[in-house]
Every structure is written in C-alpha cells, then in structure tokens.
GROMACS .gro file of C-alpha atoms in nm:
model
  438
    1MET     CA    1  -3.984  -1.232  -0.232
    2THR     CA    2  -3.736  -1.410  -0.005
    3VAL     CA    3  -3.362  -1.374   0.007
    4GLN     CA    4  -3.336  -1.731  -0.122
    5ALA     CA    5  -3.427  -1.591  -0.465
    6ALA     CA    6  -3.067  -1.478  -0.485
    7ARG     CA    7  -2.969  -1.844  -0.532
    8ILE     CA    8  -3.184  -1.902  -0.839
    9PRO     CA    9  -3.030  -1.805  -1.177
   10GLY     CA   10  -3.245  -1.546  -1.347
   11ALA     CA   11  -3.450  -1.483  -1.032
   12ALA     CA   12  -3.535  -1.129  -0.926
   13ALA     CA   13  -3.265  -0.948  -0.734
   14PRO     CA   14  -3.278  -0.977  -0.354
   15PRO     CA   15  -3.394  -0.677  -0.147
   16ALA     CA   16  -3.152  -0.386  -0.142
   17ASP     CA   17  -3.132  -0.381   0.237
   18PHE     CA   18  -3.032  -0.749   0.239
   19VAL     CA   19  -2.756  -0.678  -0.015
   20GLU     CA   20  -2.626  -0.388   0.195
   21GLN     CA   21  -2.634  -0.601   0.510
   22THR     CA   22  -2.441  -0.873   0.330
   23TYR     CA   23  -2.163  -0.642   0.218
   24ALA     CA   24  -2.149  -0.475   0.557
   25LYS     CA   25  -2.099  -0.819   0.710
   26VAL     CA   26  -1.820  -0.899   0.465
   27PHE     CA   27  -1.662  -0.557   0.518
   28TRP     CA   28  -1.639  -0.588   0.895
   29ARG     CA   29  -1.522  -0.947   0.875
   30LEU     CA   30  -1.235  -0.883   0.631
   31VAL     CA   31  -1.130  -0.520   0.599
   32PRO     CA   32  -1.022  -0.442   0.960
   33PHE     CA   33  -0.811  -0.759   0.964
   34LEU     CA   34  -0.655  -0.677   0.627
   35MET     CA   35  -0.583  -0.326   0.757
   36LEU     CA   36  -0.397  -0.477   1.052
   37CYS     CA   37  -0.189  -0.685   0.811
   38TYR     CA   38  -0.103  -0.377   0.605
   39VAL     CA   39  -0.019  -0.163   0.909
   40ILE     CA   40   0.238  -0.425   1.001
   41ALA     CA   41   0.358  -0.462   0.642
   42TYR     CA   42   0.407  -0.091   0.592
   43LEU     CA   43   0.576  -0.046   0.927
   44ASP     CA   44   0.829  -0.318   0.844
   45ARG     CA   45   0.880  -0.164   0.501
   46VAL     CA   46   0.945   0.199   0.598
   47ASN     CA   47   1.075   0.188   0.956
   48VAL     CA   48   1.415   0.215   0.790
   49GLY     CA   49   1.333   0.587   0.772
   50PHE     CA   50   1.353   0.604   1.150
   51ALA     CA   51   1.647   0.366   1.173
   52LYS     CA   52   1.834   0.617   0.955
   53LEU     CA   53   1.836   0.871   1.239
   54GLN     CA   54   2.082   0.647   1.430
   55MET     CA   55   2.201   0.385   1.183
   56SER     CA   56   2.345   0.623   0.923
   57GLN     CA   57   2.563   0.793   1.182
   58GLN     CA   58   2.674   0.475   1.357
   59LEU     CA   59   2.751   0.285   1.036
   60GLY     CA   60   2.881   0.584   0.840
   61PHE     CA   61   2.613   0.585   0.569
   62SER     CA   62   2.588   0.886   0.338
   63GLU     CA   63   2.250   1.015   0.223
   64THR     CA   64   2.306   0.839  -0.111
   65VAL     CA   65   2.388   0.505   0.057
   66TYR     CA   66   2.074   0.531   0.268
   67GLY     CA   67   1.861   0.627  -0.032
   68LEU     CA   68   1.997   0.337  -0.237
   69GLY     CA   69   1.943   0.091   0.048
   70ALA     CA   70   1.589   0.213   0.109
   71GLY     CA   71   1.514   0.182  -0.261
   72VAL     CA   72   1.681  -0.152  -0.339
   73PHE     CA   73   1.391  -0.316  -0.153
   74PHE     CA   74   1.184  -0.250  -0.462
   75ILE     CA   75   1.422  -0.429  -0.696
   76GLY     CA   76   1.352  -0.756  -0.517
   77TYR     CA   77   0.988  -0.656  -0.499
   78PHE     CA   78   0.980  -0.597  -0.875
   79LEU     CA   79   1.145  -0.926  -0.967
   80PHE     CA   80   0.907  -1.149  -0.772
   81GLU     CA   81   0.584  -0.946  -0.787
   82VAL     CA   82   0.414  -1.104  -1.090
   83PRO     CA   83   0.513  -1.465  -1.007
   84SER     CA   84   0.400  -1.415  -0.649
   85ASN     CA   85   0.058  -1.286  -0.746
   86VAL     CA   86   0.003  -1.563  -1.001
   87ILE     CA   87   0.090  -1.819  -0.732
   88LEU     CA   88  -0.156  -1.650  -0.495
   89HIS     CA   89  -0.427  -1.676  -0.762
   90ARG     CA   90  -0.361  -2.050  -0.787
   91VAL     CA   91  -0.310  -2.151  -0.423
   92GLY     CA   92  -0.532  -1.892  -0.254
   93ALA     CA   93  -0.474  -1.584  -0.040
   94ARG     CA   94  -0.496  -1.770   0.291
   95VAL     CA   95  -0.183  -1.976   0.233
   96TRP     CA   96   0.019  -1.727   0.031
   97ILE     CA   97  -0.041  -1.411   0.237
   98ALA     CA   98   0.048  -1.610   0.550
   99ARG     CA   99   0.373  -1.724   0.384
  100ILE     CA  100   0.458  -1.369   0.283
  101MET     CA  101   0.405  -1.220   0.629
  102ILE     CA  102   0.598  -1.488   0.818
  103THR     CA  103   0.891  -1.468   0.576
  104TRP     CA  104   0.921  -1.091   0.581
  105GLY     CA  105   0.891  -1.089   0.962
  106LEU     CA  106   1.190  -1.320   0.994
  107ILE     CA  107   1.398  -1.113   0.749
  108SER     CA  108   1.297  -0.781   0.905
  109GLY     CA  109   1.409  -0.903   1.247
  110ALA     CA  110   1.743  -1.010   1.099
  111PHE     CA  111   1.818  -0.644   1.016
  112LEU     CA  112   1.975  -0.614   1.360
  113PHE     CA  113   2.281  -0.789   1.208
  114VAL     CA  114   2.338  -0.517   0.943
  115ASN     CA  115   2.688  -0.375   0.987
  116SER     CA  116   2.785  -0.232   0.648
  117ALA     CA  117   2.642  -0.076   0.335
  118THR     CA  118   2.668  -0.412   0.155
  119SER     CA  119   2.476  -0.604   0.421
  120PHE     CA  120   2.219  -0.321   0.427
  121TYR     CA  121   2.164  -0.355   0.052
  122ILE     CA  122   2.139  -0.736   0.069
  123MET     CA  123   1.887  -0.736   0.353
  124ARG     CA  124   1.668  -0.471   0.189
  125PHE     CA  125   1.672  -0.672  -0.136
  126LEU     CA  126   1.573  -0.992   0.047
  127LEU     CA  127   1.296  -0.808   0.231
  128GLY     CA  128   1.159  -0.695  -0.105
  129LEU     CA  129   1.164  -1.053  -0.235
  130ALA     CA  130   0.981  -1.175   0.074
  131GLU     CA  131   0.710  -0.909   0.067
  132ALA     CA  132   0.650  -0.918  -0.309
  133GLY     CA  133   0.290  -1.000  -0.386
  134PHE     CA  134   0.140  -0.887  -0.056
  135TYR     CA  135  -0.016  -0.558  -0.162
  136PRO     CA  136  -0.132  -0.660  -0.512
  137GLY     CA  137  -0.245  -0.989  -0.360
  138ILE     CA  138  -0.477  -0.803  -0.124
  139ILE     CA  139  -0.605  -0.588  -0.411
  140LEU     CA  140  -0.674  -0.906  -0.608
  141TYR     CA  141  -0.837  -1.061  -0.301
  142THR     CA  142  -1.088  -0.773  -0.276
  143THR     CA  143  -1.207  -0.846  -0.632
  144ALA     CA  144  -1.334  -1.185  -0.508
  145TRP     CA  145  -1.553  -1.020  -0.245
  146PHE     CA  146  -1.657  -0.675  -0.371
  147PRO     CA  147  -1.777  -0.559  -0.716
  148ALA     CA  148  -1.607  -0.259  -0.878
  149HIS     CA  149  -1.854   0.004  -0.758
  150ARG     CA  150  -1.785  -0.094  -0.395
  151ARG     CA  151  -1.408  -0.130  -0.411
  152ALA     CA  152  -1.290   0.232  -0.393
  153LYS     CA  153  -1.421   0.269  -0.038
  154VAL     CA  154  -1.292  -0.074   0.060
  155ILE     CA  155  -0.944  -0.010  -0.078
  156ALA     CA  156  -0.936   0.341   0.069
  157VAL     CA  157  -1.020   0.208   0.415
  158PHE     CA  158  -0.768  -0.075   0.372
  159MET     CA  159  -0.498   0.167   0.261
  160SER     CA  160  -0.568   0.402   0.549
  161ALA     CA  161  -0.337   0.148   0.713
  162ILE     CA  162  -0.051   0.351   0.561
  163PRO     CA  163  -0.122   0.669   0.757
  164ILE     CA  164  -0.227   0.462   1.059
  165SER     CA  165   0.112   0.293   1.054
  166GLY     CA  166   0.263   0.643   1.054
  167ILE     CA  167   0.034   0.768   1.332
  168PHE     CA  168   0.125   0.484   1.568
  169GLY     CA  169   0.441   0.347   1.413
  170ASN     CA  170   0.643   0.668   1.401
  171PRO     CA  171   0.611   0.747   1.775
  172LEU     CA  172   0.659   0.376   1.855
  173SER     CA  173   0.976   0.355   1.646
  174GLY     CA  174   1.112   0.672   1.803
  175TRP     CA  175   1.031   0.550   2.154
  176ILE     CA  176   1.193   0.209   2.098
  177MET     CA  177   1.508   0.369   1.963
  178ASP     CA  178   1.535   0.605   2.260
  179ALA     CA  179   1.424   0.362   2.533
  180PHE     CA  180   1.623   0.055   2.429
  181ASN     CA  181   1.936   0.221   2.293
  182GLY     CA  182   2.237   0.039   2.437
  183ALA     CA  183   2.037  -0.236   2.609
  184HIS     CA  184   2.225  -0.569   2.602
  185GLY     CA  185   2.482  -0.413   2.369
  186LEU     CA  186   2.236  -0.335   2.088
  187ALA     CA  187   2.165   0.005   1.939
  188GLY     CA  188   1.814   0.151   1.945
  189TRP     CA  189   1.768   0.091   1.573
  190GLN     CA  190   1.857  -0.277   1.616
  191TRP     CA  191   1.594  -0.317   1.888
  192MET     CA  192   1.341  -0.141   1.667
  193PHE     CA  193   1.387  -0.388   1.382
  194LEU     CA  194   1.372  -0.686   1.619
  195ILE     CA  195   1.063  -0.579   1.816
  196GLU     CA  196   0.864  -0.458   1.515
  197ALA     CA  197   0.925  -0.787   1.329
  198ILE     CA  198   0.741  -0.999   1.587
  199PRO     CA  199   0.384  -0.888   1.492
  200ALA     CA  200   0.439  -0.984   1.127
  201ILE     CA  201   0.512  -1.344   1.224
  202LEU     CA  202   0.221  -1.371   1.467
  203VAL     CA  203  -0.033  -1.213   1.231
  204GLY     CA  204   0.098  -1.429   0.947
  205VAL     CA  205  -0.010  -1.735   1.145
  206ALA     CA  206  -0.346  -1.566   1.213
  207VAL     CA  207  -0.398  -1.510   0.838
  208TYR     CA  208  -0.384  -1.883   0.774
  209LEU     CA  209  -0.639  -1.949   1.046
  210TYR     CA  210  -0.878  -1.658   0.974
  211LEU     CA  211  -0.909  -1.582   0.603
  212ASP     CA  212  -1.127  -1.759   0.346
  213ASN     CA  213  -1.021  -1.749  -0.019
  214ARG     CA  214  -1.370  -1.674  -0.154
  215ALA     CA  215  -1.732  -1.639  -0.052
  216SER     CA  216  -1.819  -2.000  -0.136
  217GLU     CA  217  -1.572  -2.118   0.134
  218ALA     CA  218  -1.693  -1.880   0.407
  219LYS     CA  219  -1.880  -2.070   0.680
  220TRP     CA  220  -1.977  -1.737   0.838
  221LEU     CA  221  -2.198  -1.652   0.536
  222THR     CA  222  -2.541  -1.799   0.467
  223ASP     CA  223  -2.613  -1.957   0.128
  224ALA     CA  224  -2.821  -1.654   0.031
  225GLU     CA  225  -2.540  -1.415   0.126
  226LYS     CA  226  -2.290  -1.620  -0.075
  227ALA     CA  227  -2.528  -1.609  -0.373
  228VAL     CA  228  -2.549  -1.227  -0.357
  229ILE     CA  229  -2.171  -1.192  -0.367
  230GLU     CA  230  -2.119  -1.455  -0.636
  231ARG     CA  231  -2.391  -1.296  -0.854
  232ASP     CA  232  -2.238  -0.948  -0.822
  233ILE     CA  233  -1.884  -1.069  -0.889
  234ALA     CA  234  -2.002  -1.263  -1.196
  235GLN     CA  235  -2.182  -0.956  -1.330
  236ASP     CA  236  -1.878  -0.742  -1.252
  237ASN     CA  237  -1.653  -0.973  -1.456
  238THR     CA  238  -1.880  -0.964  -1.761
  239GLY     CA  239  -1.689  -0.823  -2.056
  240LYS     CA  240  -1.349  -0.852  -1.891
  241ASP     CA  241  -1.068  -1.065  -2.028
  242ASN     CA  242  -1.080  -1.380  -1.818
  243SER     CA  243  -0.931  -1.623  -2.068
  244PRO     CA  244  -0.653  -1.869  -1.982
  245HIS     CA  245  -0.409  -1.692  -2.212
  246SER     CA  246  -0.472  -1.351  -2.059
  247ILE     CA  247  -0.136  -1.336  -1.875
  248ALA     CA  248   0.046  -1.291  -2.206
  249THR     CA  249  -0.229  -1.056  -2.321
  250VAL     CA  250  -0.172  -0.837  -2.016
  251PHE     CA  251   0.190  -0.772  -2.113
  252ARG     CA  252   0.076  -0.658  -2.458
  253ASP     CA  253  -0.209  -0.442  -2.331
  254PRO     CA  254  -0.120  -0.070  -2.365
  255ARG     CA  255  -0.377   0.013  -2.099
  256VAL     CA  256  -0.180  -0.184  -1.842
  257TRP     CA  257   0.143   0.000  -1.923
  258PHE     CA  258  -0.037   0.335  -1.914
  259MET     CA  259  -0.174   0.243  -1.571
  260SER     CA  260   0.182   0.151  -1.468
  261LEU     CA  261   0.302   0.499  -1.565
  262ILE     CA  262   0.027   0.663  -1.359
  263TYR     CA  263   0.102   0.447  -1.058
  264PHE     CA  264   0.477   0.509  -1.092
  265ALA     CA  265   0.410   0.883  -1.068
  266PHE     CA  266   0.194   0.849  -0.758
  267VAL     CA  267   0.425   0.602  -0.581
  268THR     CA  268   0.717   0.840  -0.638
  269GLY     CA  269   0.539   1.091  -0.418
  270GLN     CA  270   0.427   0.831  -0.165
  271TYR     CA  271   0.770   0.691  -0.087
  272GLY     CA  272   0.940   1.027  -0.112
  273LEU     CA  273   0.714   1.126   0.175
  274THR     CA  274   0.729   0.813   0.391
  275PHE     CA  275   1.104   0.745   0.367
  276TRP     CA  276   1.207   1.106   0.427
  277MET     CA  277   0.938   1.231   0.666
  278PRO     CA  278   1.151   1.189   0.983
  279THR     CA  279   1.443   1.366   0.817
  280LEU     CA  280   1.222   1.652   0.696
  281VAL     CA  281   1.071   1.698   1.041
  282LYS     CA  282   1.412   1.689   1.209
  283ALA     CA  283   1.538   1.952   0.963
  284THR     CA  284   1.280   2.200   1.099
  285GLY     CA  285   1.452   2.190   1.438
  286VAL     CA  286   1.265   1.915   1.622
  287GLN     CA  287   1.488   1.724   1.865
  288GLY     CA  288   1.453   1.368   2.002
  289ASN     CA  289   1.340   1.060   1.813
  290PHE     CA  290   1.015   1.029   2.008
  291ASN     CA  291   0.926   1.394   1.945
  292ILE     CA  292   1.005   1.354   1.575
  293GLY     CA  293   0.777   1.050   1.570
  294LEU     CA  294   0.490   1.234   1.737
  295ILE     CA  295   0.507   1.535   1.506
  296SER     CA  296   0.553   1.330   1.189
  297ALA     CA  297   0.234   1.141   1.281
  298ILE     CA  298   0.024   1.456   1.223
  299PRO     CA  299   0.033   1.445   0.839
  300PHE     CA  300  -0.062   1.077   0.845
  301LEU     CA  301  -0.361   1.144   1.072
  302PHE     CA  302  -0.487   1.410   0.831
  303ALA     CA  303  -0.429   1.177   0.535
  304ALA     CA  304  -0.626   0.892   0.697
  305ILE     CA  305  -0.935   1.111   0.726
  306VAL     CA  306  -0.914   1.244   0.371
  307MET     CA  307  -0.855   0.897   0.221
  308VAL     CA  308  -1.174   0.751   0.368
  309ILE     CA  309  -1.389   1.054   0.278
  310LEU     CA  310  -1.277   1.065  -0.086
  311GLY     CA  311  -1.293   0.687  -0.128
  312ARG     CA  312  -1.653   0.682  -0.005
  313ASN     CA  313  -1.744   0.979  -0.228
  314ALA     CA  314  -1.584   0.820  -0.537
  315ASP     CA  315  -1.800   0.509  -0.490
  316ARG     CA  316  -2.113   0.715  -0.429
  317MET     CA  317  -2.063   0.921  -0.745
  318ARG     CA  318  -1.906   0.634  -0.944
  319GLU     CA  319  -1.644   0.881  -1.062
  320ARG     CA  320  -1.270   0.806  -1.053
  321ARG     CA  321  -1.066   1.049  -1.258
  322TRP     CA  322  -1.130   1.382  -1.082
  323HIS     CA  323  -1.112   1.211  -0.744
  324LEU     CA  324  -0.753   1.126  -0.842
  325ILE     CA  325  -0.653   1.447  -1.019
  326GLY     CA  326  -0.751   1.672  -0.729
  327PRO     CA  327  -0.547   1.495  -0.459
  328ALA     CA  328  -0.245   1.460  -0.692
  329LEU     CA  329  -0.233   1.835  -0.758
  330CYS     CA  330  -0.288   1.916  -0.391
  331GLY     CA  331   0.000   1.684  -0.306
  332ALA     CA  332   0.224   1.867  -0.551
  333VAL     CA  333   0.141   2.203  -0.391
  334GLY     CA  334   0.205   2.055  -0.046
  335PHE     CA  335   0.554   1.937  -0.144
  336ILE     CA  336   0.649   2.268  -0.304
  337VAL     CA  337   0.548   2.483  -0.006
  338ALA     CA  338   0.680   2.239   0.257
  339ALA     CA  339   1.020   2.238   0.082
  340THR     CA  340   1.064   2.611   0.148
  341ALA     CA  341   0.886   2.637   0.484
  342THR     CA  342   1.097   2.804   0.755
  343SER     CA  343   0.895   2.699   1.059
  344THR     CA  344   0.783   2.363   1.194
  345PRO     CA  345   0.407   2.447   1.201
  346LEU     CA  346   0.409   2.566   0.839
  347ALA     CA  347   0.614   2.267   0.723
  348ILE     CA  348   0.382   2.022   0.902
  349ALA     CA  349   0.070   2.193   0.763
  350PHE     CA  350   0.185   2.154   0.404
  351LEU     CA  351   0.336   1.810   0.464
  352SER     CA  352  -0.016   1.718   0.581
  353ILE     CA  353  -0.157   1.841   0.250
  354ALA     CA  354   0.114   1.650   0.063
  355ALA     CA  355   0.044   1.333   0.265
  356ALA     CA  356  -0.331   1.356   0.212
  357GLY     CA  357  -0.274   1.404  -0.160
  358VAL     CA  358  -0.025   1.126  -0.232
  359LEU     CA  359  -0.174   0.868   0.005
  360THR     CA  360  -0.525   0.925  -0.128
  361CYS     CA  361  -0.411   0.866  -0.485
  362ALA     CA  362  -0.310   0.503  -0.431
  363PRO     CA  363  -0.642   0.349  -0.318
  364LEU     CA  364  -0.843   0.550  -0.569
  365PHE     CA  365  -0.601   0.454  -0.844
  366TRP     CA  366  -0.674   0.080  -0.808
  367SER     CA  367  -1.035   0.129  -0.908
  368LEU     CA  368  -0.900   0.211  -1.258
  369PRO     CA  369  -0.720  -0.112  -1.366
  370THR     CA  370  -0.961  -0.341  -1.178
  371SER     CA  371  -1.238  -0.196  -1.394
  372PHE     CA  372  -1.110  -0.386  -1.700
  373LEU     CA  373  -0.907  -0.680  -1.560
  374ALA     CA  374  -1.039  -1.011  -1.425
  375GLY     CA  375  -0.928  -1.362  -1.328
  376THR     CA  376  -0.571  -1.461  -1.412
  377GLY     CA  377  -0.543  -1.143  -1.614
  378ALA     CA  378  -0.620  -0.944  -1.300
  379ALA     CA  379  -0.358  -1.138  -1.100
  380ALA     CA  380  -0.089  -1.068  -1.359
  381GLY     CA  381  -0.209  -0.719  -1.449
  382ILE     CA  382  -0.236  -0.590  -1.093
  383ALA     CA  383   0.104  -0.739  -1.009
  384LEU     CA  384   0.265  -0.592  -1.321
  385ILE     CA  385   0.124  -0.246  -1.256
  386ASN     CA  386   0.223  -0.263  -0.891
  387SER     CA  387   0.574  -0.390  -0.961
  388VAL     CA  388   0.649  -0.132  -1.231
  389GLY     CA  389   0.491   0.143  -1.024
  390ASN     CA  390   0.684   0.043  -0.716
  391LEU     CA  391   1.013   0.083  -0.899
  392ALA     CA  392   0.945   0.442  -0.799
  393GLY     CA  393   1.014   0.319  -0.447
  394PHE     CA  394   1.370   0.256  -0.567
  395VAL     CA  395   1.406   0.569  -0.778
  396SER     CA  396   1.245   0.815  -0.536
  397PRO     CA  397   1.458   0.773  -0.219
  398TYR     CA  398   1.776   0.725  -0.419
  399VAL     CA  399   1.726   1.041  -0.627
  400ILE     CA  400   1.629   1.248  -0.322
  401GLY     CA  401   1.931   1.117  -0.130
  402ALA     CA  402   2.166   1.190  -0.421
  403LEU     CA  403   2.020   1.540  -0.467
  404ARG     CA  404   2.052   1.604  -0.094
  405ASP     CA  405   2.421   1.503  -0.099
  406LEU     CA  406   2.476   1.713  -0.411
  407THR     CA  407   2.295   2.030  -0.305
  408GLY     CA  408   2.289   2.005   0.074
  409THR     CA  409   1.912   2.060   0.075
  410THR     CA  410   1.593   1.862   0.017
  411GLU     CA  411   1.423   2.137  -0.186
  412THR     CA  412   1.520   2.004  -0.529
  413GLY     CA  413   1.400   1.657  -0.437
  414MET     CA  414   1.064   1.791  -0.318
  415TYR     CA  415   1.021   1.979  -0.646
  416ALA     CA  416   1.088   1.656  -0.835
  417LEU     CA  417   0.820   1.477  -0.632
  418ALA     CA  418   0.573   1.756  -0.708
  419GLY     CA  419   0.652   1.729  -1.078
  420MET     CA  420   0.583   1.356  -1.083
  421LEU     CA  421   0.244   1.408  -0.917
  422VAL     CA  422   0.154   1.657  -1.190
  423VAL     CA  423   0.255   1.400  -1.454
  424GLY     CA  424   0.030   1.143  -1.287
  425ALA     CA  425  -0.262   1.388  -1.279
  426VAL     CA  426  -0.224   1.465  -1.650
  427CYS     CA  427  -0.218   1.093  -1.737
  428VAL     CA  428  -0.535   1.032  -1.534
  429PHE     CA  429  -0.702   1.319  -1.721
  430LEU     CA  430  -0.610   1.147  -2.050
  431THR     CA  431  -0.770   0.818  -1.935
  432PRO     CA  432  -1.115   0.774  -2.096
  433ALA     CA  433  -1.388   0.812  -1.835
  434ARG     CA  434  -1.597   0.533  -1.992
  435MET     CA  435  -1.318   0.284  -1.923
  436VAL     CA  436  -1.294   0.343  -1.547
  437ASN     CA  437  -1.613   0.500  -1.410
  438ARG     CA  438  -1.810   0.191  -1.305
   0.00000   0.00000   0.00000
C-alpha cells in the first residue's frame, strides 16, 4: 500500500510510521514557533510583577493598588475574548494572531508613560483588550492540526512557554531594571516595558509571514500528508456539535460552564504564583532584582520539565482526569508549605512544587473541553471558558494584595490559592471519564 491511499475516501489507513512522521513534521514546524509567541506574550503579561519592585515605591502604589492594576488586565481580556476568537475562526489565525501581537507590543511599550494609579489601570485594561483571543486562539488553532489524542502533549509543550518565560524573563527583567535604571531619565521599570515590547511587534510580523491557517494551505506538506491530517481531524470531529447555531448552544451548555469553573480554580493558582513570585522570593531575604530573577526562575525550570512529562504520559495513556487531579493537589501542598517557610531554600523547593502543579494543570485541562467542542462551537466555547477562567487573573492578585495589606503577610493569600486548587481537583473528579478520555 502506498501513502497515496490516504487521499482516497474509504481507503485503508496509511502506514503508522508515515502518520507519525507526518505529525512530527507538523509538530516541529508549528509548536516551537508558537512557543516563542507565547513566551513573548506571557512575558509582556506578567512582567508587571517585576516592575512592582520599583514602580510601586516610585509611584506610591499600595499592595491593593498593584493587585487591582495587575488584575484589571483580565477585565479587558474577558470582554473581548469571545468576539476575538470568533473573528479568528472566520479570518484565520495568520492574520488575527499577527494583529494581536503587534497591538499588544505597542501598548506594552507605552507603559513607560504610566505615572499614576489611574493610568496604570487604564493601560492594563487596554493591554487585556489587545491580547484577548491570543491564548484560546492558539488552542483553537491546534485543533486544526492535531486530533484530540495528540493534543495534550502539544499543548503541554506549547504551554511550557510559561515557565520558560519565567526562566529567562525573570533574570532578564531584573537585569534590565538594574542596568538601565536612570538612563536618559527613565527608571529601570520603564526601560523594561519598552525593551520587552519590541519582540512582540517583530514576531507579530513573523506570524503573518510564517503560519498557515490549516493543513490544506501548507505548501510544506505533501498531498498525502495533508490527507492524513484532514482524515484524522474529520474523524476527531465526528459526534461533536459543529452546527452553525452552536455559538448560542455553547452558552447554554452546562458542560462549558462546569469547565469554566474548573479553569477558574486552576488559573487562580497560576496567576497567584506568577504575579507574586518576585515578591515572595524577596520576602525570604534575597536582595537585588537580578538575584531575585535568577532564584525565581528555579520553580519555572522545574515546572517546565514536569509539564512535558505529564502531557506526554496523558496522551500515551489517553487519561485526563487523574493527570489533572494529582498536579492540582501537589500545587495546593506547595502553596501551603511555601507560605510558612522560614528559609529561602525551603520556600523555593515548595514554590517549585506549587509551580509544577498549577502550570501543569492548564495544558492538561484543555484536553477536556476540546474533547466535545468543534468548529464555531469550539471557537466560542474555548474563548468563553478561557475568558471566565481568566477572571481569576483579576480576582487572584487583587485578593492577595488586599489580604497582604490587611494582614501584613502573604500566608492567608497562599492558603486561599491552595483552597481553589482543591476545588478544581474535586470538580475534575466529578467530570465523567467517558466525556474526556479520548
């Protein structure tokens, strides 16, 4: 049998080694580039955590003001998430992801003009509007290239961009703030925003030139390779709601709202960690922004390794629920112990466990809703789940900041994060295995 049999409806399946070679080709063509995009996206989203080390003091921001400003990003994100993803579904990822990255790069660079709490809130809100649709758009994009049983590994590798952005971005942010502080009359945090915005604009242009919307448009695939992917995606979408009216159906689907609750719980832990990591490390006695950046990179390095291992194992076993429950509970334990740790090594060890837990939950989670959503329904459903879940990005830093101002300690906030991870684990346990293990 030849690989051309893959092009004939009803023909025997192509050889397994040809299928694996095809997906390996697609993986190496797309996933590293998408990772680069997300490293830049996440850095521009959370570098405000490092800016806080100088900006709060220079501009007179309280912990509550900082927490509210960090979180208001997700209000803009929430408002434009579903429309953005529906537009992406209609015009294609190549155009829309490029637009998103260029826009948020310009706004992120403009943060150097922030001079008050009000301007801080406005700029964070606008940044959320600009970036809305990027992450769920990429998740939607993977459904056009990889069937469900291959996506956990793909999404896990893609989302390892989060810890990678911490591994390299935290020391970079600290170094920029120390090295450029005072240059040409600008503070270190202003230089950080300006310099770290440039890659978003450049890579945004590269997205338009590099990405293909779907396999049928990819000149770097043979006809037989395209047929393999199109066959698998068609089979994967069998039984899913792909009807034109499915956007309205998504909003009435209790499964979508239950998935939103689970994701809200996990994102609470994720942004509690990423926004407050520099502050937590500094509280253990570490001095100097660059040193804080180096040490806070350790938990992200550990998380990157765990994410890839568990994502690969979840695909191999075709099991989703326990691969989510375990990391969520480990993350809760990590937060609880790290909150009371009295030494830097102990705090970093358990922050590493917390990071591995909460950051592993996100990529594994997305194998759940994409198991029953397709087409326009997937565009709206993924965006709705992501937007509701990411409201935790508003709630989490604001609540932790308010609790820190109220109690003078971060312990209560860390306990709250642990509690939300337990809630997420319980909800995953209540999700029927037959609905998500594909």
